[in-house]
Amino acid sequence: MRDFAKLISQIDQTNSTNDKVQLMVDYFKSHDALTNAWAIFILMGKQKKRILTSARLRKILDAISDVPPWLMQECYSAVGDTAEMISLIAESLLANTDNQIAADYTLVEWMEQKIPPLAKMPEETLAPLVESWWRTFSQQQVFVLNKLLTGAMRIGVSELLVLKALAEALDVERSILSTRLMGVWEPSTVFFESLAAPATGDESDPTRALIPLPFCLASSLVETAESLGPVDEWLVEWKWDGIRAQIHKRGQQVEIWSRGEDRITQTFPDLVENIAASDFEGVLDGEIVAGDWKLPSPFHELQLRLNKKSPSAKFLADNKVSFIAYDLLVDPSHDLRDTPLSERRSKLADAVKMLPAGMFGISQSVQDESWELLAKQREAARLKGAEGFMLKHLSSLYVGGRKRGIWFKWKLDPLTVDAILTAAQPGTGKRASLYTDYTFSIWKDKTLVPIAKAYSGLNDAEIRELDTWIRRNTLERFGPVRALKPEKVFEIGFEGVNESRRHKSGYALRFPRILRERLDKDAEGANTVDDMAALLEIVSRRET
């Protein structure tokens, strides 16, 4: 446990992805197979369900410390995490260096022998046991233990970084490790040894493996479209607001992968059923959207499908999805990524003909004689429910990652609302000592009602300046939340707006973020719910 807690601490203390990968490589190379299997299980977020709640841990701490409730709440507000708060208090109040028995247990012993029995342990036995562990451990170890107990271990590494580290430590291709780590698995020596086994022919062949291929990503267009050269050298497509995904099919086997290389096959059984029954074989790159692929519905309708691991037939019928195919990466016998987009596009048209027309379609090509005329078409994107255009050079190969100059996002400017900062609370992690989570409100008659929460858009200097203002202009405090004088107006950018019963304003914004402070406006000049109703009417005039 000492080594694993040290690894977590070191990962948290660096922003360098290369350093994080190297830390994990060193850990994997210095530990046995079973320990590594458990470490991977935790690092990839595949923890068991929580054993204890954060509230239960705080109750144990309350009983053994003399920290008053108000000070405990202040500590939590400053840190922003119960597990870390307890670890810091435990280190200062409960340290007992004479007892090191618990500290000598390995990660495997904790995960297989020590933690599971707590789920059924009576309070009178559990509380003293947890206290004894806190007294034994260092602050780092208490923090990790608390996270394991609550099932809330969120580590500053993505699944992709873990795969990179494993690939280097085991000398196995990352794509092969990705497919070996798919689905449900349990940590064991045999499982870890299977990760390091030599690759089979199918695993290393993209025409046969059902593993995600590195996505080709687009850069934002920051220059003029005219700077890209002749318009007829580019494929122009509508940019839809859905879930970027790859669909892999071989025989009757189908897998769907998100851009983050998460397996989402179980979330879309209707797509799987339809493509499994088709004659298509290969790998498609495209977008899963709500409703009809010819004119997709807003993203908030697609959100109903997310995280549904076993949706019912009625739910699927009420919340239909479809797939817009952008690219063909693999056909039944060839990897096409090294062929120009113009050729892949031709093959894609033939491939999509094999799929059910009601649920699958090819992305629409938008054409015009000049960039100027295309810019005028682009202005209609919002009426279609699109975010703008995708621009892809017809000679481009399908290159993993974000290669500058081949694909661009030519998005519309965001929608905006001028709203008043009415509340704030501390952030989490490294921002726990600053007020960085903001609530913005608009007018409803003469009353302010919340319209959005925003966490991004300000630089470090602006955050510190606003933090000082927040502390000096607080009207009331509700736990960690401060109600503020309604004086500061900010321009909030967002991608879409929908009616919402959950928001007091009656509206929900998609991807809200702070664009700037409106120093030229006072609170009376902020927008109203009537303004939002008018804006929603404009953006809702969808094409038929």
PDB file of N, CA and C in Angstrom, residues 136-179:
ATOM      1  N   THR A 136      -2.422   4.348  11.948  1.00  0.00           N
ATOM      2  CA  THR A 136      -1.238   3.644  11.466  1.00  0.00           C
ATOM      3  C   THR A 136      -0.635   4.293  10.235  1.00  0.00           C
ATOM      4  N   PHE A 137      -1.505   4.781   9.348  1.00  0.00           N
ATOM      5  CA  PHE A 137      -1.064   5.212   8.028  1.00  0.00           C
ATOM      6  C   PHE A 137      -0.524   6.631   8.002  1.00  0.00           C
ATOM      7  N   SER A 138       0.260   6.885   6.970  1.00  0.00           N
ATOM      8  CA  SER A 138       0.665   8.254   6.649  1.00  0.00           C
ATOM      9  C   SER A 138      -0.511   8.967   6.006  1.00  0.00           C
ATOM     10  N   GLN A 139      -0.384  10.269   5.815  1.00  0.00           N
ATOM     11  CA  GLN A 139      -1.465  11.046   5.201  1.00  0.00           C
ATOM     12  C   GLN A 139      -1.789  10.527   3.797  1.00  0.00           C
ATOM     13  N   GLN A 140      -0.766  10.224   3.013  1.00  0.00           N
ATOM     14  CA  GLN A 140      -0.972   9.694   1.661  1.00  0.00           C
ATOM     15  C   GLN A 140      -1.772   8.401   1.696  1.00  0.00           C
ATOM     16  N   GLN A 141      -1.396   7.516   2.619  1.00  0.00           N
ATOM     17  CA  GLN A 141      -2.050   6.206   2.688  1.00  0.00           C
ATOM     18  C   GLN A 141      -3.487   6.316   3.179  1.00  0.00           C
ATOM     19  N   VAL A 142      -3.750   7.215   4.147  1.00  0.00           N
ATOM     20  CA  VAL A 142      -5.120   7.417   4.624  1.00  0.00           C
ATOM     21  C   VAL A 142      -6.001   7.929   3.487  1.00  0.00           C
ATOM     22  N   PHE A 143      -5.464   8.849   2.708  1.00  0.00           N
ATOM     23  CA  PHE A 143      -6.222   9.393   1.574  1.00  0.00           C
ATOM     24  C   PHE A 143      -6.606   8.280   0.602  1.00  0.00           C
ATOM     25  N   VAL A 144      -5.636   7.460   0.204  1.00  0.00           N
ATOM     26  CA  VAL A 144      -5.912   6.385  -0.746  1.00  0.00           C
ATOM     27  C   VAL A 144      -6.875   5.368  -0.145  1.00  0.00           C
ATOM     28  N   LEU A 145      -6.666   5.009   1.123  1.00  0.00           N
ATOM     29  CA  LEU A 145      -7.557   4.059   1.788  1.00  0.00           C
ATOM     30  C   LEU A 145      -8.992   4.584   1.787  1.00  0.00           C
ATOM     31  N   ASN A 146      -9.182   5.854   2.146  1.00  0.00           N
ATOM     32  CA  ASN A 146     -10.530   6.429   2.181  1.00  0.00           C
ATOM     33  C   ASN A 146     -11.179   6.390   0.801  1.00  0.00           C
ATOM     34  N   LYS A 147     -10.387   6.645  -0.229  1.00  0.00           N
ATOM     35  CA  LYS A 147     -10.916   6.598  -1.587  1.00  0.00           C
ATOM     36  C   LYS A 147     -11.332   5.178  -1.969  1.00  0.00           C
ATOM     37  N   LEU A 148     -10.555   4.206  -1.566  1.00  0.00           N
ATOM     38  CA  LEU A 148     -10.899   2.815  -1.854  1.00  0.00           C
ATOM     39  C   LEU A 148     -12.152   2.392  -1.092  1.00  0.00           C
ATOM     40  N   LEU A 149     -12.295   2.883   0.127  1.00  0.00           N
ATOM     41  CA  LEU A 149     -13.461   2.543   0.936  1.00  0.00           C
ATOM     42  C   LEU A 149     -14.740   3.137   0.351  1.00  0.00           C
ATOM     43  N   THR A 150     -14.658   4.347  -0.185  1.00  0.00           N
ATOM     44  CA  THR A 150     -15.853   5.017  -0.706  1.00  0.00           C
ATOM     45  C   THR A 150     -16.082   4.751  -2.191  1.00  0.00           C
ATOM     46  N   GLY A 151     -15.138   4.051  -2.845  1.00  0.00           N
ATOM     47  CA  GLY A 151     -15.288   3.757  -4.263  1.00  0.00           C
ATOM     48  C   GLY A 151     -15.264   4.998  -5.118  1.00  0.00           C
ATOM     49  N   ALA A 152     -14.528   6.023  -4.671  1.00  0.00           N
ATOM     50  CA  ALA A 152     -14.516   7.311  -5.379  1.00  0.00           C
ATOM     51  C   ALA A 152     -13.123   7.690  -5.821  1.00  0.00           C
ATOM     52  N   MET A 153     -12.300   6.720  -6.138  1.00  0.00           N
ATOM     53  CA  MET A 153     -10.929   7.000  -6.560  1.00  0.00           C
ATOM     54  C   MET A 153     -10.916   7.572  -7.969  1.00  0.00           C
ATOM     55  N   ARG A 154     -10.642   8.870  -8.054  1.00  0.00           N
ATOM     56  CA  ARG A 154     -10.491   9.519  -9.357  1.00  0.00           C
ATOM     57  C   ARG A 154      -9.061  10.004  -9.454  1.00  0.00           C
ATOM     58  N   ILE A 155      -8.298   9.348 -10.295  1.00  0.00           N
ATOM     59  CA  ILE A 155      -6.860   9.592 -10.386  1.00  0.00           C
ATOM     60  C   ILE A 155      -6.582  10.431 -11.621  1.00  0.00           C
ATOM     61  N   GLY A 156      -5.556  11.261 -11.545  1.00  0.00           N
ATOM     62  CA  GLY A 156      -5.251  12.179 -12.634  1.00  0.00           C
ATOM     63  C   GLY A 156      -4.602  11.527 -13.831  1.00  0.00           C
ATOM     64  N   VAL A 157      -5.098  10.362 -14.230  1.00  0.00           N
ATOM     65  CA  VAL A 157      -4.612   9.702 -15.442  1.00  0.00           C
ATOM     66  C   VAL A 157      -5.812   9.159 -16.203  1.00  0.00           C
ATOM     67  N   SER A 158      -5.768   9.259 -17.501  1.00  0.00           N
ATOM     68  CA  SER A 158      -6.822   8.694 -18.335  1.00  0.00           C
ATOM     69  C   SER A 158      -6.530   7.229 -18.612  1.00  0.00           C
ATOM     70  N   GLU A 159      -7.534   6.533 -19.114  1.00  0.00           N
ATOM     71  CA  GLU A 159      -7.343   5.136 -19.505  1.00  0.00           C
ATOM     72  C   GLU A 159      -6.256   5.031 -20.574  1.00  0.00           C
ATOM     73  N   LEU A 160      -6.189   6.053 -21.429  1.00  0.00           N
ATOM     74  CA  LEU A 160      -5.193   6.060 -22.491  1.00  0.00           C
ATOM     75  C   LEU A 160      -3.773   6.098 -21.923  1.00  0.00           C
ATOM     76  N   LEU A 161      -3.549   6.899 -20.866  1.00  0.00           N
ATOM     77  CA  LEU A 161      -2.213   6.964 -20.258  1.00  0.00           C
ATOM     78  C   LEU A 161      -1.843   5.644 -19.596  1.00  0.00           C
ATOM     79  N   VAL A 162      -2.825   5.005 -18.969  1.00  0.00           N
ATOM     80  CA  VAL A 162      -2.551   3.695 -18.360  1.00  0.00           C
ATOM     81  C   VAL A 162      -2.148   2.692 -19.441  1.00  0.00           C
ATOM     82  N   LEU A 163      -2.840   2.734 -20.566  1.00  0.00           N
ATOM     83  CA  LEU A 163      -2.506   1.833 -21.673  1.00  0.00           C
ATOM     84  C   LEU A 163      -1.104   2.114 -22.212  1.00  0.00           C
ATOM     85  N   LYS A 164      -0.741   3.387 -22.321  1.00  0.00           N
ATOM     86  CA  LYS A 164       0.602   3.733 -22.784  1.00  0.00           C
ATOM     87  C   LYS A 164       1.661   3.178 -21.838  1.00  0.00           C
ATOM     88  N   ALA A 165       1.438   3.333 -20.542  1.00  0.00           N
ATOM     89  CA  ALA A 165       2.395   2.838 -19.556  1.00  0.00           C
ATOM     90  C   ALA A 165       2.504   1.316 -19.613  1.00  0.00           C
ATOM     91  N   LEU A 166       1.361   0.642 -19.705  1.00  0.00           N
ATOM     92  CA  LEU A 166       1.365  -0.820 -19.798  1.00  0.00           C
ATOM     93  C   LEU A 166       2.081  -1.293 -21.063  1.00  0.00           C
ATOM     94  N   ALA A 167       1.821  -0.605 -22.181  1.00  0.00           N
ATOM     95  CA  ALA A 167       2.448  -0.980 -23.444  1.00  0.00           C
ATOM     96  C   ALA A 167       3.963  -0.914 -23.335  1.00  0.00           C
ATOM     97  N   GLU A 168       4.468   0.126 -22.671  1.00  0.00           N
ATOM     98  CA  GLU A 168       5.910   0.259 -22.510  1.00  0.00           C
ATOM     99  C   GLU A 168       6.456  -0.758 -21.521  1.00  0.00           C
ATOM    100  N   ALA A 169       5.741  -0.978 -20.422  1.00  0.00           N
ATOM    101  CA  ALA A 169       6.225  -1.904 -19.400  1.00  0.00           C
ATOM    102  C   ALA A 169       6.222  -3.347 -19.886  1.00  0.00           C
ATOM    103  N   LEU A 170       5.213  -3.707 -20.690  1.00  0.00           N
ATOM    104  CA  LEU A 170       5.067  -5.096 -21.136  1.00  0.00           C
ATOM    105  C   LEU A 170       5.588  -5.331 -22.548  1.00  0.00           C
ATOM    106  N   ASP A 171       5.917  -4.247 -23.266  1.00  0.00           N
ATOM    107  CA  ASP A 171       6.359  -4.337 -24.655  1.00  0.00           C
ATOM    108  C   ASP A 171       5.287  -5.012 -25.511  1.00  0.00           C
ATOM    109  N   VAL A 172       4.049  -4.528 -25.342  1.00  0.00           N
ATOM    110  CA  VAL A 172       2.903  -5.019 -26.110  1.00  0.00           C
ATOM    111  C   VAL A 172       2.208  -3.802 -26.711  1.00  0.00           C
ATOM    112  N   GLU A 173       1.739  -3.902 -27.963  1.00  0.00           N
ATOM    113  CA  GLU A 173       1.094  -2.769 -28.613  1.00  0.00           C
ATOM    114  C   GLU A 173      -0.136  -2.314 -27.827  1.00  0.00           C
ATOM    115  N   ARG A 174      -0.292  -0.992 -27.752  1.00  0.00           N
ATOM    116  CA  ARG A 174      -1.399  -0.417 -26.985  1.00  0.00           C
ATOM    117  C   ARG A 174      -2.748  -0.877 -27.515  1.00  0.00           C
ATOM    118  N   SER A 175      -2.898  -0.956 -28.838  1.00  0.00           N
ATOM    119  CA  SER A 175      -4.181  -1.374 -29.405  1.00  0.00           C
ATOM    120  C   SER A 175      -4.540  -2.795 -28.988  1.00  0.00           C
ATOM    121  N   ILE A 176      -3.519  -3.640 -28.845  1.00  0.00           N
ATOM    122  CA  ILE A 176      -3.764  -5.025 -28.430  1.00  0.00           C
ATOM    123  C   ILE A 176      -4.164  -5.057 -26.956  1.00  0.00           C
ATOM    124  N   LEU A 177      -3.468  -4.272 -26.134  1.00  0.00           N
ATOM    125  CA  LEU A 177      -3.830  -4.206 -24.723  1.00  0.00           C
ATOM    126  C   LEU A 177      -5.250  -3.679 -24.554  1.00  0.00           C
ATOM    127  N   SER A 178      -5.632  -2.735 -25.407  1.00  0.00           N
ATOM    128  CA  SER A 178      -6.969  -2.153 -25.316  1.00  0.00           C
ATOM    129  C   SER A 178      -8.054  -3.212 -25.470  1.00  0.00           C
ATOM    130  N   THR A 179      -7.904  -4.082 -26.446  1.00  0.00           N
ATOM    131  CA  THR A 179      -8.922  -5.118 -26.642  1.00  0.00           C
ATOM    132  C   THR A 179      -8.866  -6.169 -25.537  1.00  0.00           C
TER     133      THR A 179
END
